[in-house]
PDB file of C-alpha atoms in Angstrom:
ATOM      1  CA  UNK A   1      90.674 117.983 -22.363  1.00 66.00           C
ATOM      2  CA  UNK A   2      93.528 115.876 -21.652  1.00 78.00           C
ATOM      3  CA  UNK A   3      92.873 112.811 -20.102  1.00 92.00           C
ATOM      4  CA  UNK A   4      95.320 110.641 -17.977  1.00 96.00           C
ATOM      5  CA  UNK A   5      98.157 109.932 -19.955  1.00 96.00           C
ATOM      6  CA  UNK A   6     101.255 107.463 -19.207  1.00 97.00           C
ATOM      7  CA  UNK A   7     104.807 106.862 -20.341  1.00 97.00           C
ATOM      8  CA  UNK A   8     105.980 104.276 -21.544  1.00 97.00           C
ATOM      9  CA  UNK A   9     103.256 102.631 -23.263  1.00 96.00           C
ATOM     10  CA  UNK A  10     105.438  99.109 -23.076  1.00 96.00           C
ATOM     11  CA  UNK A  11     108.804  98.365 -21.089  1.00 96.00           C
ATOM     12  CA  UNK A  12     110.992  95.391 -21.069  1.00 98.00           C
ATOM     13  CA  UNK A  13     113.303  94.918 -17.859  1.00 97.00           C
ATOM     14  CA  UNK A  14     115.271  91.925 -16.850  1.00 98.00           C
ATOM     15  CA  UNK A  15     115.469  90.700 -13.159  1.00 98.00           C
ATOM     16  CA  UNK A  16     116.904  93.058 -10.506  1.00 97.00           C
ATOM     17  CA  UNK A  17     116.590  96.095 -12.686  1.00 98.00           C
ATOM     18  CA  UNK A  18     114.993  99.207 -11.765  1.00 98.00           C
ATOM     19  CA  UNK A  19     112.117 101.007 -13.400  1.00 98.00           C
ATOM     20  CA  UNK A  20     110.650 104.178 -13.760  1.00 98.00           C
ATOM     21  CA  UNK A  21     107.022 104.649 -14.716  1.00 98.00           C
ATOM     22  CA  UNK A  22     105.469 108.312 -15.622  1.00 98.00           C
ATOM     23  CA  UNK A  23     101.886 109.384 -15.035  1.00 98.00           C
ATOM     24  CA  UNK A  24     100.205 112.892 -15.943  1.00 97.00           C
ATOM     25  CA  UNK A  25      97.196 113.090 -14.347  1.00 96.00           C
ATOM     26  CA  UNK A  26      93.859 114.637 -16.067  1.00 94.00           C
ATOM     27  CA  UNK A  27      93.721 118.217 -16.551  1.00 93.00           C
ATOM     28  CA  UNK A  28      92.371 119.813 -12.901  1.00 90.00           C
ATOM     29  CA  UNK A  29      93.042 116.684 -11.066  1.00 92.00           C
ATOM     30  CA  UNK A  30      95.243 116.532  -8.170  1.00 91.00           C
ATOM     31  CA  UNK A  31      95.509 112.852  -6.679  1.00 91.00           C
ATOM     32  CA  UNK A  32      97.296 110.594  -8.424  1.00 94.00           C
ATOM     33  CA  UNK A  33      96.843 106.802  -7.670  1.00 95.00           C
ATOM     34  CA  UNK A  34      98.817 103.941  -9.086  1.00 97.00           C
ATOM     35  CA  UNK A  35      97.159  99.884  -9.520  1.00 98.00           C
ATOM     36  CA  UNK A  36      99.212  96.813 -10.813  1.00 98.00           C
ATOM     37  CA  UNK A  37      96.912  94.787 -13.003  1.00 97.00           C
ATOM     38  CA  UNK A  38      98.292  91.052 -13.901  1.00 96.00           C
ATOM     39  CA  UNK A  39      97.260  89.221 -16.686  1.00 92.00           C
ATOM     40  CA  UNK A  40      93.598  87.962 -16.250  1.00 90.00           C
ATOM     41  CA  UNK A  41      92.920  89.632 -12.567  1.00 93.00           C
ATOM     42  CA  UNK A  42      91.659  92.776 -11.321  1.00 95.00           C
ATOM     43  CA  UNK A  43      93.971  95.878 -10.585  1.00 96.00           C
ATOM     44  CA  UNK A  44      95.146  95.988  -7.278  1.00 97.00           C
ATOM     45  CA  UNK A  45      95.861  99.355  -5.509  1.00 95.00           C
ATOM     46  CA  UNK A  46      99.563 100.347  -5.117  1.00 97.00           C
ATOM     47  CA  UNK A  47      99.430 103.724  -3.232  1.00 95.00           C
ATOM     48  CA  UNK A  48      97.901 107.255  -3.783  1.00 93.00           C
ATOM     49  CA  UNK A  49      99.516 110.686  -3.814  1.00 93.00           C
ATOM     50  CA  UNK A  50      97.928 114.034  -2.614  1.00 89.00           C
ATOM     51  CA  UNK A  51      99.440 117.276  -2.253  1.00 89.00           C
ATOM     52  CA  UNK A  52     103.182 115.518  -2.898  1.00 92.00           C
ATOM     53  CA  UNK A  53     102.523 112.857  -0.050  1.00 92.00           C
ATOM     54  CA  UNK A  54     101.767 109.458  -0.234  1.00 91.00           C
ATOM     55  CA  UNK A  55      98.604 108.994   1.658  1.00 88.00           C
ATOM     56  CA  UNK A  56      97.559 105.577   1.432  1.00 87.00           C
ATOM     57  CA  UNK A  57      99.575 102.159   0.300  1.00 92.00           C
ATOM     58  CA  UNK A  58      98.376  98.869  -0.860  1.00 92.00           C
ATOM     59  CA  UNK A  59      99.747  95.709   0.429  1.00 93.00           C
ATOM     60  CA  UNK A  60     102.826  96.114  -1.822  1.00 96.00           C
ATOM     61  CA  UNK A  61     106.469  95.729  -0.456  1.00 96.00           C
ATOM     62  CA  UNK A  62     108.880  98.683  -0.166  1.00 96.00           C
ATOM     63  CA  UNK A  63     110.395  97.817  -3.514  1.00 97.00           C
ATOM     64  CA  UNK A  64     107.517 100.025  -4.977  1.00 98.00           C
ATOM     65  CA  UNK A  65     107.880 103.598  -4.071  1.00 97.00           C
ATOM     66  CA  UNK A  66     106.477 106.975  -6.182  1.00 97.00           C
ATOM     67  CA  UNK A  67     106.423 110.316  -6.117  1.00 96.00           C
ATOM     68  CA  UNK A  68     104.174 113.379  -7.158  1.00 97.00           C
ATOM     69  CA  UNK A  69     105.521 116.569  -8.046  1.00 96.00           C
ATOM     70  CA  UNK A  70     104.114 120.151  -7.849  1.00 96.00           C
ATOM     71  CA  UNK A  71     102.452 120.119 -11.104  1.00 94.00           C
ATOM     72  CA  UNK A  72     100.645 116.962  -9.930  1.00 95.00           C
ATOM     73  CA  UNK A  73     102.242 114.524 -12.154  1.00 97.00           C
ATOM     74  CA  UNK A  74     103.742 110.997 -10.574  1.00 97.00           C
ATOM     75  CA  UNK A  75     106.024 108.754 -11.212  1.00 98.00           C
ATOM     76  CA  UNK A  76     105.927 104.968  -9.657  1.00 98.00           C
ATOM     77  CA  UNK A  77     109.696 103.268  -9.234  1.00 98.00           C
ATOM     78  CA  UNK A  78     109.979  99.784  -8.687  1.00 98.00           C
ATOM     79  CA  UNK A  79     113.438  98.402  -7.801  1.00 97.00           C
ATOM     80  CA  UNK A  80     114.787  94.902  -7.799  1.00 97.00           C
ATOM     81  CA  UNK A  81     112.306  93.598 -10.184  1.00 98.00           C
ATOM     82  CA  UNK A  82     110.871  90.206  -9.793  1.00 98.00           C
ATOM     83  CA  UNK A  83     109.352  88.247 -12.631  1.00 97.00           C
ATOM     84  CA  UNK A  84     105.913  88.629 -10.736  1.00 96.00           C
ATOM     85  CA  UNK A  85     106.125  92.322 -11.323  1.00 98.00           C
ATOM     86  CA  UNK A  86     105.120  91.810 -14.846  1.00 98.00           C
ATOM     87  CA  UNK A  87     101.840  93.253 -15.087  1.00 97.00           C
ATOM     88  CA  UNK A  88     100.077  96.292 -16.694  1.00 97.00           C
ATOM     89  CA  UNK A  89     100.411  99.254 -14.481  1.00 98.00           C
ATOM     90  CA  UNK A  90      97.521 101.896 -14.131  1.00 97.00           C
ATOM     91  CA  UNK A  91      97.678 105.110 -13.280  1.00 97.00           C
ATOM     92  CA  UNK A  92      94.581 107.113 -12.185  1.00 95.00           C
ATOM     93  CA  UNK A  93      93.762 110.413 -11.025  1.00 93.00           C
ATOM     94  CA  UNK A  94      90.953 112.263  -9.539  1.00 88.00           C
ATOM     95  CA  UNK A  95      90.268 115.640  -8.435  1.00 85.00           C
ATOM     96  CA  UNK A  96      90.602 115.504  -4.657  1.00 73.00           C
ATOM     97  CA  UNK A  97      90.298 112.333  -2.694  1.00 65.00           C
ATOM     98  CA  UNK A  98      86.688 112.583  -3.244  1.00 69.00           C
ATOM     99  CA  UNK A  99      86.448 112.938  -6.957  1.00 75.00           C
ATOM    100  CA  UNK A 100      85.826 110.327  -9.723  1.00 84.00           C
ATOM    101  CA  UNK A 101      88.282 107.987 -10.465  1.00 89.00           C
ATOM    102  CA  UNK A 102      89.546 108.185 -14.341  1.00 93.00           C
ATOM    103  CA  UNK A 103      92.124 105.797 -15.546  1.00 95.00           C
ATOM    104  CA  UNK A 104      95.076 106.217 -17.914  1.00 96.00           C
ATOM    105  CA  UNK A 105      95.730 103.533 -20.658  1.00 94.00           C
ATOM    106  CA  UNK A 106      98.549 101.961 -18.530  1.00 96.00           C
ATOM    107  CA  UNK A 107     101.790 100.702 -19.231  1.00 97.00           C
ATOM    108  CA  UNK A 108     102.585  97.080 -19.723  1.00 97.00           C
ATOM    109  CA  UNK A 109     105.992  96.078 -18.084  1.00 98.00           C
ATOM    110  CA  UNK A 110     107.491  92.741 -18.706  1.00 98.00           C
ATOM    111  CA  UNK A 111     110.303  91.247 -16.548  1.00 98.00           C
ATOM    112  CA  UNK A 112     112.770  88.636 -18.412  1.00 96.00           C
TER     113      UNK A 112
ATOM    114  CA  UNK B   1      88.173  96.359   4.582  1.00 75.00           C
ATOM    115  CA  UNK B   2      86.182  95.499   1.489  1.00 85.00           C
ATOM    116  CA  UNK B   3      86.004  92.441  -1.244  1.00 93.00           C
ATOM    117  CA  UNK B   4      84.211  92.225  -4.232  1.00 96.00           C
ATOM    118  CA  UNK B   5      83.083  89.090  -5.867  1.00 97.00           C
ATOM    119  CA  UNK B   6      81.983  88.464  -9.567  1.00 97.00           C
ATOM    120  CA  UNK B   7      81.290  85.091  -9.647  1.00 96.00           C
ATOM    121  CA  UNK B   8      80.780  84.791 -13.544  1.00 96.00           C
ATOM    122  CA  UNK B   9      84.286  84.710 -15.365  1.00 96.00           C
ATOM    123  CA  UNK B  10      82.349  85.094 -18.569  1.00 97.00           C
ATOM    124  CA  UNK B  11      78.992  85.641 -20.112  1.00 97.00           C
ATOM    125  CA  UNK B  12      78.004  86.002 -24.029  1.00 97.00           C
ATOM    126  CA  UNK B  13      74.928  87.891 -25.185  1.00 98.00           C
ATOM    127  CA  UNK B  14      73.100  88.545 -28.522  1.00 98.00           C
ATOM    128  CA  UNK B  15      73.696  91.822 -30.514  1.00 97.00           C
ATOM    129  CA  UNK B  16      70.186  93.823 -29.289  1.00 97.00           C
ATOM    130  CA  UNK B  17      69.481  91.712 -26.335  1.00 98.00           C
ATOM    131  CA  UNK B  18      69.879  92.172 -22.555  1.00 98.00           C
ATOM    132  CA  UNK B  19      72.321  90.794 -20.514  1.00 98.00           C
ATOM    133  CA  UNK B  20      72.986  91.187 -16.409  1.00 98.00           C
ATOM    134  CA  UNK B  21      76.632  90.643 -14.930  1.00 98.00           C
ATOM    135  CA  UNK B  22      76.532  89.910 -11.286  1.00 98.00           C
ATOM    136  CA  UNK B  23      78.572  91.700  -8.189  1.00 98.00           C
ATOM    137  CA  UNK B  24      78.442  90.954  -4.711  1.00 97.00           C
ATOM    138  CA  UNK B  25      80.687  92.941  -2.159  1.00 96.00           C
ATOM    139  CA  UNK B  26      81.180  92.804   1.698  1.00 94.00           C
ATOM    140  CA  UNK B  27      82.397  96.002   3.600  1.00 88.00           C
ATOM    141  CA  UNK B  28      82.297  96.816   7.424  1.00 83.00           C
ATOM    142  CA  UNK B  29      81.629 100.830   6.231  1.00 82.00           C
ATOM    143  CA  UNK B  30      78.245 102.447   6.392  1.00 80.00           C
ATOM    144  CA  UNK B  31      79.470 104.828   3.641  1.00 83.00           C
ATOM    145  CA  UNK B  32      80.824 103.444   0.150  1.00 88.00           C
ATOM    146  CA  UNK B  33      80.568 103.607  -3.630  1.00 89.00           C
ATOM    147  CA  UNK B  34      80.198 101.266  -6.147  1.00 93.00           C
ATOM    148  CA  UNK B  35      81.357 101.013  -9.816  1.00 95.00           C
ATOM    149  CA  UNK B  36      81.468  99.160 -12.990  1.00 97.00           C
ATOM    150  CA  UNK B  37      84.400  99.894 -14.951  1.00 97.00           C
ATOM    151  CA  UNK B  38      84.616  98.356 -18.795  1.00 97.00           C
ATOM    152  CA  UNK B  39      88.255  97.308 -19.790  1.00 96.00           C
ATOM    153  CA  UNK B  40      88.027  96.617 -23.856  1.00 94.00           C
ATOM    154  CA  UNK B  41      91.287  95.061 -25.493  1.00 90.00           C
ATOM    155  CA  UNK B  42      92.796  98.432 -25.550  1.00 87.00           C
ATOM    156  CA  UNK B  43      92.971  97.864 -21.820  1.00 88.00           C
ATOM    157  CA  UNK B  44      91.891 101.446 -21.150  1.00 89.00           C
ATOM    158  CA  UNK B  45      89.651 101.067 -18.027  1.00 94.00           C
ATOM    159  CA  UNK B  46      86.434 102.928 -18.452  1.00 94.00           C
ATOM    160  CA  UNK B  47      84.166 104.171 -16.159  1.00 94.00           C
ATOM    161  CA  UNK B  48      80.469 103.031 -17.037  1.00 96.00           C
ATOM    162  CA  UNK B  49      78.413 103.474 -13.767  1.00 95.00           C
ATOM    163  CA  UNK B  50      78.782 105.089 -10.055  1.00 93.00           C
ATOM    164  CA  UNK B  51      76.405 104.207  -7.134  1.00 93.00           C
ATOM    165  CA  UNK B  52      76.580 105.932  -3.865  1.00 89.00           C
ATOM    166  CA  UNK B  53      75.286 103.493  -1.266  1.00 89.00           C
ATOM    167  CA  UNK B  54      73.245 105.918   0.719  1.00 87.00           C
ATOM    168  CA  UNK B  55      70.763 106.738  -2.393  1.00 87.00           C
ATOM    169  CA  UNK B  56      67.953 104.124  -2.323  1.00 84.00           C
ATOM    170  CA  UNK B  57      67.717 105.032  -6.477  1.00 91.00           C
ATOM    171  CA  UNK B  58      69.326 102.627  -8.735  1.00 94.00           C
ATOM    172  CA  UNK B  59      71.680 104.580 -11.406  1.00 93.00           C
ATOM    173  CA  UNK B  60      71.230 104.342 -14.851  1.00 94.00           C
ATOM    174  CA  UNK B  61      73.474 105.567 -17.768  1.00 94.00           C
ATOM    175  CA  UNK B  62      71.771 105.373 -21.135  1.00 95.00           C
ATOM    176  CA  UNK B  63      71.666 101.658 -21.727  1.00 97.00           C
ATOM    177  CA  UNK B  64      73.279 100.995 -18.526  1.00 97.00           C
ATOM    178  CA  UNK B  65      71.577 100.709 -15.278  1.00 97.00           C
ATOM    179  CA  UNK B  66      72.410  98.647 -11.884  1.00 97.00           C
ATOM    180  CA  UNK B  67      70.342  96.758  -9.359  1.00 96.00           C
ATOM    181  CA  UNK B  68      71.604  97.657  -6.181  1.00 96.00           C
ATOM    182  CA  UNK B  69      70.457  95.516  -3.181  1.00 95.00           C
ATOM    183  CA  UNK B  70      71.972  97.074  -0.102  1.00 93.00           C
ATOM    184  CA  UNK B  71      70.914  94.332   2.370  1.00 92.00           C
ATOM    185  CA  UNK B  72      71.926  91.710   0.245  1.00 94.00           C
ATOM    186  CA  UNK B  73      75.284  93.519  -1.118  1.00 95.00           C
ATOM    187  CA  UNK B  74      74.478  92.937  -4.325  1.00 96.00           C
ATOM    188  CA  UNK B  75      75.369  95.377  -6.931  1.00 97.00           C
ATOM    189  CA  UNK B  76      74.498  93.919 -10.537  1.00 97.00           C
ATOM    190  CA  UNK B  77      74.931  95.587 -13.775  1.00 98.00           C
ATOM    191  CA  UNK B  78      72.179  95.125 -16.817  1.00 98.00           C
ATOM    192  CA  UNK B  79      73.142  96.359 -20.278  1.00 98.00           C
ATOM    193  CA  UNK B  80      70.177  96.493 -22.601  1.00 98.00           C
ATOM    194  CA  UNK B  81      69.990  96.661 -26.627  1.00 97.00           C
ATOM    195  CA  UNK B  82      73.869  95.164 -26.232  1.00 98.00           C
ATOM    196  CA  UNK B  83      76.105  96.199 -29.126  1.00 97.00           C
ATOM    197  CA  UNK B  84      79.383  94.685 -30.475  1.00 97.00           C
ATOM    198  CA  UNK B  85      80.996  97.798 -28.751  1.00 95.00           C
ATOM    199  CA  UNK B  86      80.107  96.453 -25.181  1.00 97.00           C
ATOM    200  CA  UNK B  87      82.229  93.640 -25.920  1.00 97.00           C
ATOM    201  CA  UNK B  88      84.877  94.012 -22.824  1.00 97.00           C
ATOM    202  CA  UNK B  89      85.806  92.739 -19.780  1.00 97.00           C
ATOM    203  CA  UNK B  90      83.654  94.507 -16.832  1.00 98.00           C
ATOM    204  CA  UNK B  91      85.231  94.871 -13.441  1.00 98.00           C
ATOM    205  CA  UNK B  92      83.026  95.944 -10.223  1.00 98.00           C
ATOM    206  CA  UNK B  93      84.799  98.101  -7.742  1.00 95.00           C
ATOM    207  CA  UNK B  94      83.783  99.693  -4.565  1.00 92.00           C
ATOM    208  CA  UNK B  95      85.677 102.181  -1.976  1.00 86.00           C
ATOM    209  CA  UNK B  96      84.431 103.932   1.105  1.00 79.00           C
ATOM    210  CA  UNK B  97      84.322 107.308   2.172  1.00 71.00           C
ATOM    211  CA  UNK B  98      86.990 109.481   2.657  1.00 67.00           C
ATOM    212  CA  UNK B  99      86.347 109.714   6.054  1.00 66.00           C
ATOM    213  CA  UNK B 100      87.053 106.062   6.478  1.00 61.00           C
ATOM    214  CA  UNK B 101      90.618 105.800   5.916  1.00 58.00           C
ATOM    215  CA  UNK B 102      90.164 103.902   2.196  1.00 54.00           C
ATOM    216  CA  UNK B 103      88.831 106.936   0.534  1.00 58.00           C
ATOM    217  CA  UNK B 104      89.398 106.135  -3.215  1.00 68.00           C
ATOM    218  CA  UNK B 105      91.341 102.737  -3.051  1.00 84.00           C
ATOM    219  CA  UNK B 106      89.276 100.972  -5.257  1.00 91.00           C
ATOM    220  CA  UNK B 107      89.116  97.424  -4.486  1.00 93.00           C
ATOM    221  CA  UNK B 108      88.264  95.564  -7.792  1.00 96.00           C
ATOM    222  CA  UNK B 109      86.422  92.112  -8.649  1.00 97.00           C
ATOM    223  CA  UNK B 110      88.221  89.464 -10.658  1.00 96.00           C
ATOM    224  CA  UNK B 111      85.825  90.506 -14.073  1.00 97.00           C
ATOM    225  CA  UNK B 112      83.654  88.881 -16.345  1.00 98.00           C
ATOM    226  CA  UNK B 113      84.460  88.880 -19.980  1.00 97.00           C
ATOM    227  CA  UNK B 114      81.648  89.863 -21.910  1.00 98.00           C
ATOM    228  CA  UNK B 115      81.168  88.692 -25.311  1.00 98.00           C
ATOM    229  CA  UNK B 116      78.347  90.251 -27.786  1.00 97.00           C
ATOM    230  CA  UNK B 117      77.478  87.814 -30.494  1.00 97.00           C
ATOM    231  CA  UNK B 118      76.435  88.947 -33.999  1.00 94.00           C
TER     232      UNK B 118
END
């Protein structure tokens, strides 16, 4: 049973660039959430996708956007990258909005 | 809105001993869920234990158990017979019920780094 997978593992970008991170949910899961984890801190909720729509959003600017595809996989897009966007980005999936949440291994984004 | 506070940035325990990690939370919701996640150096976030707030019985998973004090809004994690593989960052987290609008939006504490000494 495949768990949550994310790509790429690591990414280096420069300020002002745009980045796309990808996530495939655990088999059988249909809900995907994204979290940002800065070094030494707990993860912060970015948004959640269910039935291909953004259902809930945390306190993140519009530079952060996402998408969910019919196969439940998801993308996180960040525009106009800032140094402060450097973090580990975690994807999490669940079965329905009420299921137990499982996390992927994360994508480490470094903005120079 | 929910807040989760972990007041112990670092803890250490001798192998085979017992350690308790503290967590307090605040929520205005009557129905909510509490979790402990473990994040080893690999950075993979792993669910350790889960507690539904409406259940009075404390959750237990093998060597891991919680002390859930609802009135005090306290949710501590006890690790018995500590093993070297238990060394990790431990996060306390919570979310509300699906009807509350904050469904499955996990709110995390700042974490406790646990060191297991051989």
